[in-house]
Short mmCIF file of C-alpha atoms in Angstrom, two decimals:
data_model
loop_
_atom_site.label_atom_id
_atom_site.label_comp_id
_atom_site.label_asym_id
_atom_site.label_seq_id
_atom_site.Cartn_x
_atom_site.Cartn_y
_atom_site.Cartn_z
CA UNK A 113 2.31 30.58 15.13
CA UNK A 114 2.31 32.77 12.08
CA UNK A 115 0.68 30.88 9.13
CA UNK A 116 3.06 30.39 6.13
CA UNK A 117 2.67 29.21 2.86
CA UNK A 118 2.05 25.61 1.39
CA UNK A 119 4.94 24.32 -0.78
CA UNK A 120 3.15 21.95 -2.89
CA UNK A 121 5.76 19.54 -4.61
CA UNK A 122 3.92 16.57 -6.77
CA UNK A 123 5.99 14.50 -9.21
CA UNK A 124 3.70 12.24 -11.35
CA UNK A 125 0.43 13.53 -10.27
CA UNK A 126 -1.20 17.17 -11.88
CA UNK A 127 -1.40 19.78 -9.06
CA UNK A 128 -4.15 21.34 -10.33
CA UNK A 129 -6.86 20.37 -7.60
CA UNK A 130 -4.56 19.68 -4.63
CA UNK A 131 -3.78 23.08 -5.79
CA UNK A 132 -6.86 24.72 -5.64
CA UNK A 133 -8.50 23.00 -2.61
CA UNK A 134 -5.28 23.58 -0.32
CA UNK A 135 -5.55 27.38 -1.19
CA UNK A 136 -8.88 27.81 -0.20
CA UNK A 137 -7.20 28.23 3.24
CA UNK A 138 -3.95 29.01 2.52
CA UNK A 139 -1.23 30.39 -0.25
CA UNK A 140 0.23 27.54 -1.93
CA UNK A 141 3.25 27.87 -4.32
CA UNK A 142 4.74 24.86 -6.80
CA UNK A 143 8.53 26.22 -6.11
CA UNK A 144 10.51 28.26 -3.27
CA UNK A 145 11.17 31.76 -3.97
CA UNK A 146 14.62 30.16 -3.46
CA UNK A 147 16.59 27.24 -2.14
CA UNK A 148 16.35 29.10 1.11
CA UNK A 149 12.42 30.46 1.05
CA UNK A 150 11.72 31.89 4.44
CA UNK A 151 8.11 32.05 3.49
CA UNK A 152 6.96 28.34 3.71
CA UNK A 153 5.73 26.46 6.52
CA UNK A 154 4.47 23.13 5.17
CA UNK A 155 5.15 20.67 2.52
CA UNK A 156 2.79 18.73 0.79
CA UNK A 157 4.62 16.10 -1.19
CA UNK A 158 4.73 13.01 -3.37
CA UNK A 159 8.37 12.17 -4.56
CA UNK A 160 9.54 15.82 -3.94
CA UNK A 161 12.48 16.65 -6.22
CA UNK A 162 15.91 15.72 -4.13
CA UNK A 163 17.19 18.06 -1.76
CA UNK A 164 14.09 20.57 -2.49
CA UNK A 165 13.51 21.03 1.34
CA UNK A 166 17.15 20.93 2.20
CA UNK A 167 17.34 24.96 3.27
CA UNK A 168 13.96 26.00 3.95
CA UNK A 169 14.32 27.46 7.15
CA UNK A 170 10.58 27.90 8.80
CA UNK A 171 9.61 24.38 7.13
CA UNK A 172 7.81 23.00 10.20
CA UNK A 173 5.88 19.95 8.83
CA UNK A 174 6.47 17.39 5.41
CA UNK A 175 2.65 16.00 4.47
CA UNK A 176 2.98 12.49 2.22
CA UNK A 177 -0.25 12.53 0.13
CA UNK A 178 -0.37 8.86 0.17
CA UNK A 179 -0.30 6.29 2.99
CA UNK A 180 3.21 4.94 2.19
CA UNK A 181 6.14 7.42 2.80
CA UNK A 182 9.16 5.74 1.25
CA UNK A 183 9.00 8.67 -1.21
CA UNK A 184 9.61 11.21 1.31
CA UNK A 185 12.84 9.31 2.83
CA UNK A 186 14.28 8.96 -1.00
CA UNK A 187 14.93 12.47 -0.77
CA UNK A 188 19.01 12.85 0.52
CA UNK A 189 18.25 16.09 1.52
CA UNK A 190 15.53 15.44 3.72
CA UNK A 191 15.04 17.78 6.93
CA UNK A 192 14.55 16.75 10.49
CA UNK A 193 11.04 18.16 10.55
CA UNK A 194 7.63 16.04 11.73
CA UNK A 195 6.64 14.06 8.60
CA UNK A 196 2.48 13.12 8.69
CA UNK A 197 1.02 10.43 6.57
CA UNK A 198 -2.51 10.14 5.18
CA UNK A 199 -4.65 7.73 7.35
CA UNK A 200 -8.47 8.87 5.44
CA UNK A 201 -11.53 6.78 5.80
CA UNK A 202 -12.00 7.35 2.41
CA UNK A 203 -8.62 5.32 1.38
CA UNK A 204 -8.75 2.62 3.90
CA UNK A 205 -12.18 2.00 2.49
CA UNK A 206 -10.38 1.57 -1.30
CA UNK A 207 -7.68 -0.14 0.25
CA UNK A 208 -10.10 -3.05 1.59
CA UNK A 209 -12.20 -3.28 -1.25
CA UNK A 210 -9.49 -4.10 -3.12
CA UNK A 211 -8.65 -6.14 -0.76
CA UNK A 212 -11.90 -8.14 -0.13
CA UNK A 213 -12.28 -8.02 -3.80
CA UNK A 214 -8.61 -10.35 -4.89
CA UNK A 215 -9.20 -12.64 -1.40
CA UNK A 216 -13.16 -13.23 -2.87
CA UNK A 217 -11.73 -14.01 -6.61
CA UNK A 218 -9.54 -16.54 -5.88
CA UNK A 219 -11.55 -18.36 -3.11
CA UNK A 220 -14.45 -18.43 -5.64
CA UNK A 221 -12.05 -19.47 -8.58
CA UNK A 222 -13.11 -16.91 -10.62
CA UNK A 223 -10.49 -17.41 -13.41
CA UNK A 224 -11.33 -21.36 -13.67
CA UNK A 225 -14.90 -19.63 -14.39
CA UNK A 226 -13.44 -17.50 -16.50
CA UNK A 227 -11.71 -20.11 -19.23
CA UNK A 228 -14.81 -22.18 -18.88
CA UNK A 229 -16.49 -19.47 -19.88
CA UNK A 230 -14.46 -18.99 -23.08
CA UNK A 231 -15.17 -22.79 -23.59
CA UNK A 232 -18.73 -22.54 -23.25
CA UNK A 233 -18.03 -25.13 -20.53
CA UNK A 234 -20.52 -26.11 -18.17
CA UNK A 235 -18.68 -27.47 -14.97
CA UNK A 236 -19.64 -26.42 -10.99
CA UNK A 237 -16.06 -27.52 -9.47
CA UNK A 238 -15.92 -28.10 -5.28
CA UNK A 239 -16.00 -25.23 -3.32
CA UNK A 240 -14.41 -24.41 0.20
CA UNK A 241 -16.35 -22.22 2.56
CA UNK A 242 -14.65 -19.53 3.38
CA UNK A 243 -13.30 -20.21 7.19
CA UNK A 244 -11.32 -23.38 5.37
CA UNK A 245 -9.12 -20.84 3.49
CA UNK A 246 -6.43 -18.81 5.86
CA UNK A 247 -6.02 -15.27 5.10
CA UNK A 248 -2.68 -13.95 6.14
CA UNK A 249 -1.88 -10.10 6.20
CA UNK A 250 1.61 -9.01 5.93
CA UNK A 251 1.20 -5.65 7.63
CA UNK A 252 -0.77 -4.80 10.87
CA UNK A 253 -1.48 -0.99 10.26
CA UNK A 254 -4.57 0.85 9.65
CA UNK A 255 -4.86 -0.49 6.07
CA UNK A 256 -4.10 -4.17 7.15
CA UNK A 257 -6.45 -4.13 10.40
CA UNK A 258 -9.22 -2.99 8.24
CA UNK A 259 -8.78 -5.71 5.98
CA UNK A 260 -8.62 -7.95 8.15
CA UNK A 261 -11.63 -6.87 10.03
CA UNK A 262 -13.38 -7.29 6.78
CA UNK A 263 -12.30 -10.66 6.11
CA UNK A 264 -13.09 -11.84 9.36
CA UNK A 265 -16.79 -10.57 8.63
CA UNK A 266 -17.04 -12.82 5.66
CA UNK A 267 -15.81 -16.02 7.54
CA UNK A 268 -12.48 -16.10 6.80
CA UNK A 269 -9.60 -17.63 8.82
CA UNK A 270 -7.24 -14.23 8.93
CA UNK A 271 -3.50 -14.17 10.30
CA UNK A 272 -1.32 -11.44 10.45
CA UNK A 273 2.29 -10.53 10.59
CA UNK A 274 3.98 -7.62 11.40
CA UNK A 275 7.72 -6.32 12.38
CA UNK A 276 6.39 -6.12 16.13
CA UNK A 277 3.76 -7.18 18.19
CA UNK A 278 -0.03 -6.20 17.05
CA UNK A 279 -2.48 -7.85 18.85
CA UNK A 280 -5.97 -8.28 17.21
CA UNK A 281 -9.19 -9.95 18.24
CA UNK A 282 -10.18 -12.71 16.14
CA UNK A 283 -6.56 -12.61 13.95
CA UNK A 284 -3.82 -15.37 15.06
CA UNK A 285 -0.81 -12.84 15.15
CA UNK A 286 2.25 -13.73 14.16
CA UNK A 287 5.26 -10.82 14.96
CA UNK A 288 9.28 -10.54 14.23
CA UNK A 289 11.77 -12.95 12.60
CA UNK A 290 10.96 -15.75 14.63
CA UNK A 291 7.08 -15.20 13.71
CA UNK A 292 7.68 -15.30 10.14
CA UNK A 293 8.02 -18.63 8.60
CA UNK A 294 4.66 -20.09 11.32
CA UNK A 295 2.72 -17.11 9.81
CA UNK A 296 3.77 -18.31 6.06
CA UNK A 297 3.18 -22.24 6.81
CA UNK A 298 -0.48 -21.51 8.05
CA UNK A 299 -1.28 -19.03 5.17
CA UNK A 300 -3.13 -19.80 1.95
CA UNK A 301 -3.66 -16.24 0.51
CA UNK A 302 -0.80 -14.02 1.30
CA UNK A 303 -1.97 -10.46 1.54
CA UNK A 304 0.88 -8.04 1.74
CA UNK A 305 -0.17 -4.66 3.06
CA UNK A 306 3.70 -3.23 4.82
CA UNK A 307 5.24 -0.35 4.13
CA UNK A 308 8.84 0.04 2.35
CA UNK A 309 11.86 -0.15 4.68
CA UNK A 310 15.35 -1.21 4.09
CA UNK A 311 14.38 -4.54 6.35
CA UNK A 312 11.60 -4.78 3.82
CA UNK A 313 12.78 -4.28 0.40
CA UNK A 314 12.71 -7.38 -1.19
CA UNK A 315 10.99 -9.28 1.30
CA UNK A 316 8.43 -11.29 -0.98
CA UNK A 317 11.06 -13.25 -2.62
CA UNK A 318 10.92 -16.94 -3.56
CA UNK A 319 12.23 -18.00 -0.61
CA UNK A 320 9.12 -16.42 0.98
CA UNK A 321 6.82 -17.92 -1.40
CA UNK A 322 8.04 -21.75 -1.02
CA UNK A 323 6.66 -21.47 2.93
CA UNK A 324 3.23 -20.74 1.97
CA UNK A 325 0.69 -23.39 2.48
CA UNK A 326 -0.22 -25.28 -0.85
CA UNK A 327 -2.37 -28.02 0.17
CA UNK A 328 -5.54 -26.77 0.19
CA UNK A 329 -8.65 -26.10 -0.88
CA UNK A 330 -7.17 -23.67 -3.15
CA UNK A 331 -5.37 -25.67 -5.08
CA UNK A 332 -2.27 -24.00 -4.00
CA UNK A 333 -0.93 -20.61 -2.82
CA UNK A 334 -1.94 -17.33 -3.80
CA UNK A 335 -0.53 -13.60 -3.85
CA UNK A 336 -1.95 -10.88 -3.64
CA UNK A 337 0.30 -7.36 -3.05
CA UNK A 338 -1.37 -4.21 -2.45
CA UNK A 339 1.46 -2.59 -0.17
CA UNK A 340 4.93 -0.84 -2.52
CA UNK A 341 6.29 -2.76 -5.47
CA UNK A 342 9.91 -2.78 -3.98
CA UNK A 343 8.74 -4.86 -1.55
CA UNK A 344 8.60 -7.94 -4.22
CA UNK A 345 11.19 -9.52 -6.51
CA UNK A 346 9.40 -9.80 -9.68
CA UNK A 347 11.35 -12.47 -11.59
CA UNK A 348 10.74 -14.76 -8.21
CA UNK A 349 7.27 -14.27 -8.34
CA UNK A 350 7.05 -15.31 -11.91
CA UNK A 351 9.26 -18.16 -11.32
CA UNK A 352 7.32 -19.29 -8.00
CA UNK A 353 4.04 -19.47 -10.72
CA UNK A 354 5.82 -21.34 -13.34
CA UNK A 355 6.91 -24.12 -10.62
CA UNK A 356 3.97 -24.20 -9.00
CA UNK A 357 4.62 -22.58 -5.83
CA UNK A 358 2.25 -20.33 -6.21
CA UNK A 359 -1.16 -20.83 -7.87
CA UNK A 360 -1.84 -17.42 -8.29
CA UNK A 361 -1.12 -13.80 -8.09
CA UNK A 362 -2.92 -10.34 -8.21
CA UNK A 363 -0.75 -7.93 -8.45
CA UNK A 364 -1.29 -3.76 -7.98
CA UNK A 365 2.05 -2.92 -7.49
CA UNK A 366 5.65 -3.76 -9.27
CA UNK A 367 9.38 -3.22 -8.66
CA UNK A 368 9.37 -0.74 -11.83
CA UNK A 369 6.18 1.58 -12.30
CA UNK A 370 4.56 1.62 -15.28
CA UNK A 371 4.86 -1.71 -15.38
CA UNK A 372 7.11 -2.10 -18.46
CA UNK A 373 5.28 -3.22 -21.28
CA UNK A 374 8.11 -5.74 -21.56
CA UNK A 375 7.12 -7.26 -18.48
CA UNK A 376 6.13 -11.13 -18.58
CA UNK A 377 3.90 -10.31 -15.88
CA UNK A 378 1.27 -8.69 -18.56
CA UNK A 379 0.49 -11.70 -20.32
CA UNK A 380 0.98 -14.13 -17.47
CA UNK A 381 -2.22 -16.71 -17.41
CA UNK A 382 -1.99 -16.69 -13.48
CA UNK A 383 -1.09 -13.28 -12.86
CA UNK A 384 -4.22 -10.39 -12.72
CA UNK A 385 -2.54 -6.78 -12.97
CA UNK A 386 -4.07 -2.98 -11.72
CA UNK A 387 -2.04 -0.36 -12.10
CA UNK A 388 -1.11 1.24 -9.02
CA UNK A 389 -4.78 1.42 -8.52
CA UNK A 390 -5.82 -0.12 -5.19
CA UNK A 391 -6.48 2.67 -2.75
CA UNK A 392 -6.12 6.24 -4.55
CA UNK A 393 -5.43 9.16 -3.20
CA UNK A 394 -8.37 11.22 -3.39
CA UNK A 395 -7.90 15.20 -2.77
CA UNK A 396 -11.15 15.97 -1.56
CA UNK A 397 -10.59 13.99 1.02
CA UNK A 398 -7.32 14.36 2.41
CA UNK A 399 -7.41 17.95 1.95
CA UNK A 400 -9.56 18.90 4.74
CA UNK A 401 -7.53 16.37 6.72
CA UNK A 402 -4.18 18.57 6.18
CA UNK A 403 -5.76 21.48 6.75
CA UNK A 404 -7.58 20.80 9.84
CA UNK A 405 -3.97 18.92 10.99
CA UNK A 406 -1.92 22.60 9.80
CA UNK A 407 -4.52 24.39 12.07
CA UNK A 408 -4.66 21.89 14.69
CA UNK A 409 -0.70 22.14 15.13
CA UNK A 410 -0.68 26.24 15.19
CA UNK A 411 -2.93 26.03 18.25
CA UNK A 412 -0.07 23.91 19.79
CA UNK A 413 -1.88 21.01 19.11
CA UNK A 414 0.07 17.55 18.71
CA UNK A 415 0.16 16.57 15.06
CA UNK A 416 -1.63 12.66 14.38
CA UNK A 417 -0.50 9.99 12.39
CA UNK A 418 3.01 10.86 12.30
CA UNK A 419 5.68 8.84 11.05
CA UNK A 420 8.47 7.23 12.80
CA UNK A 421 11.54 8.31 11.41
CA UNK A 422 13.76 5.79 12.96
CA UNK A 423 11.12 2.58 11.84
CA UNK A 424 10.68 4.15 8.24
CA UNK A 425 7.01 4.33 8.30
#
């Protein structure tokens, strides 16, 4: 297979280095020659202008340059070409710090310490260990196994919940419609780690929220959403705060990025904001992984990690 050129096609993220690493293998160019560029062969995208890739007619593979690939199905032009998504050690290992880092600061009640601090009080509340507190992941992929493998190692009770059935040693796994509300009533910290679908827009609503466990050691429920910000209703999560459905939230993603400095959500006493931040994408590393994938797949090798076009992810 003849090697072509890299369309690289970024919106909200400088080129510059994807740039320069990609072309130490290959010609990369920021636009076709023309809506019908015979010279490109690959696609390296985040939130690719619409219809860009409509009429390229030797395009044989779309790379998303992060893990979550509702960006790449936005596009209404979209070709029916293999479509790869970035599964990196490097941003799993963000991905559960972050993770491991939320779960830890509200088990250890880290913004009661906080105040007191402020207070200069001095005041050592109860603590739970940590296999009294039930972890449950929303999301069984590569990101949300690795989290939970991590949690597990720490002594946490860990669920998990996805669309189908993911079986995982040491996780009580919960899958489908009929899995959903059990997984919710036996969760304490709701991790949500899926990816963006039209079956999952919208999914943490208030509804959602009420079914998480609140008697606990916790003091009540807590959020924590790594995964897309569509996936949440914001005004229900403030709501579930203010009436006590939830104790807490940490929150990385929102339905409207930047979060709006308008937002309610800022300020929030319960709420602890990062923006966008959890698990960035990291050139350097998935560089290599594209190119050794481009390579791979003009040998005649299968391509890995590809998505499923008809699940959305």
């Amino acid at each position: 297979m003849e090697k072509g050129k890299i369309l690289l096609a970024l919106t909200g993220i400088h080129p510059q280095r994807w740039r320069e690493l990609l072309s130490a293998e290959r010609e990369v160019v920021l636009e076709p020659s023309g809506a019908d560029d015979p010279s490109i062969t690959y696609a390296v995208v985040w939130k690719q202008k619409p219809n860009l890739l409509r009429s390229l007619p030797n395009l044989r593979v779309i790379f998303s340059i992060g893990a979550g690939v509702d960006h790449v199905f936005a596009d209404p032009g979209l070709p029916d070409v293999p479509i790869v998504k970035v599964v990196a050690d490097n941003l799993t290992q963000h991905m559960v710090e972050y993770v491991v880092w939320r779960v830890l600061d509200h088990h250890r009640q880290a913004s009661l310490y906080r105040a007191q601090q402020q207070k200069k009080i001095w005041h050592e509340p109860p603590q739970r260990v940590a296999g009294d507190v039930s972890v449950g992941i929303m999301g069984l992929g590569s990101l949300g196994r690795a989290a939970a493998s991590a949690l597990l190692s720490l002594g946490f009770a860990v669920n998990g919940w996805s669309r189908s059935e993911r079986p995982m040693t040491g996780v009580s796994t919960y899958a489908g419609e009929a899995g959903l509300i059990p997984f919710l009533n036996a969760t304490d910290i709701l991790v949500v780690l899926l990816p963006l679908t039209q079956q999952t827009q919208g999914i943490v609503n208030y509804g959602l929220l009420k079914e998480l466990r609140r008697r606990n050691g916790l003091g009540g429920a807590v959020l924590i959403n790594a995964g897309r910000g569509r996936l949440q209703k914001d005004a229900d999560i403030l709501r579930a705060l203010d009436d006590g459905m939830l104790k807490e939230a940490s929150l990385d993603v929102f339905e409207v990025e930047p979060l709006p400095k308008t937002s309610p959500l800022w300020s929030h006493p319960k709420v602890f904001v990062t923006p966008h931040a959890a698990a960035t994408s990291d050139p350097a590393h998935l560089v290599p992984i594209m190119l050794r994938q481009m390579a791979a797949f003009e040998r005649g090798e299968r391509l890995e990690n590809l998505v499923d076009r008809k699940a959305g992810y």
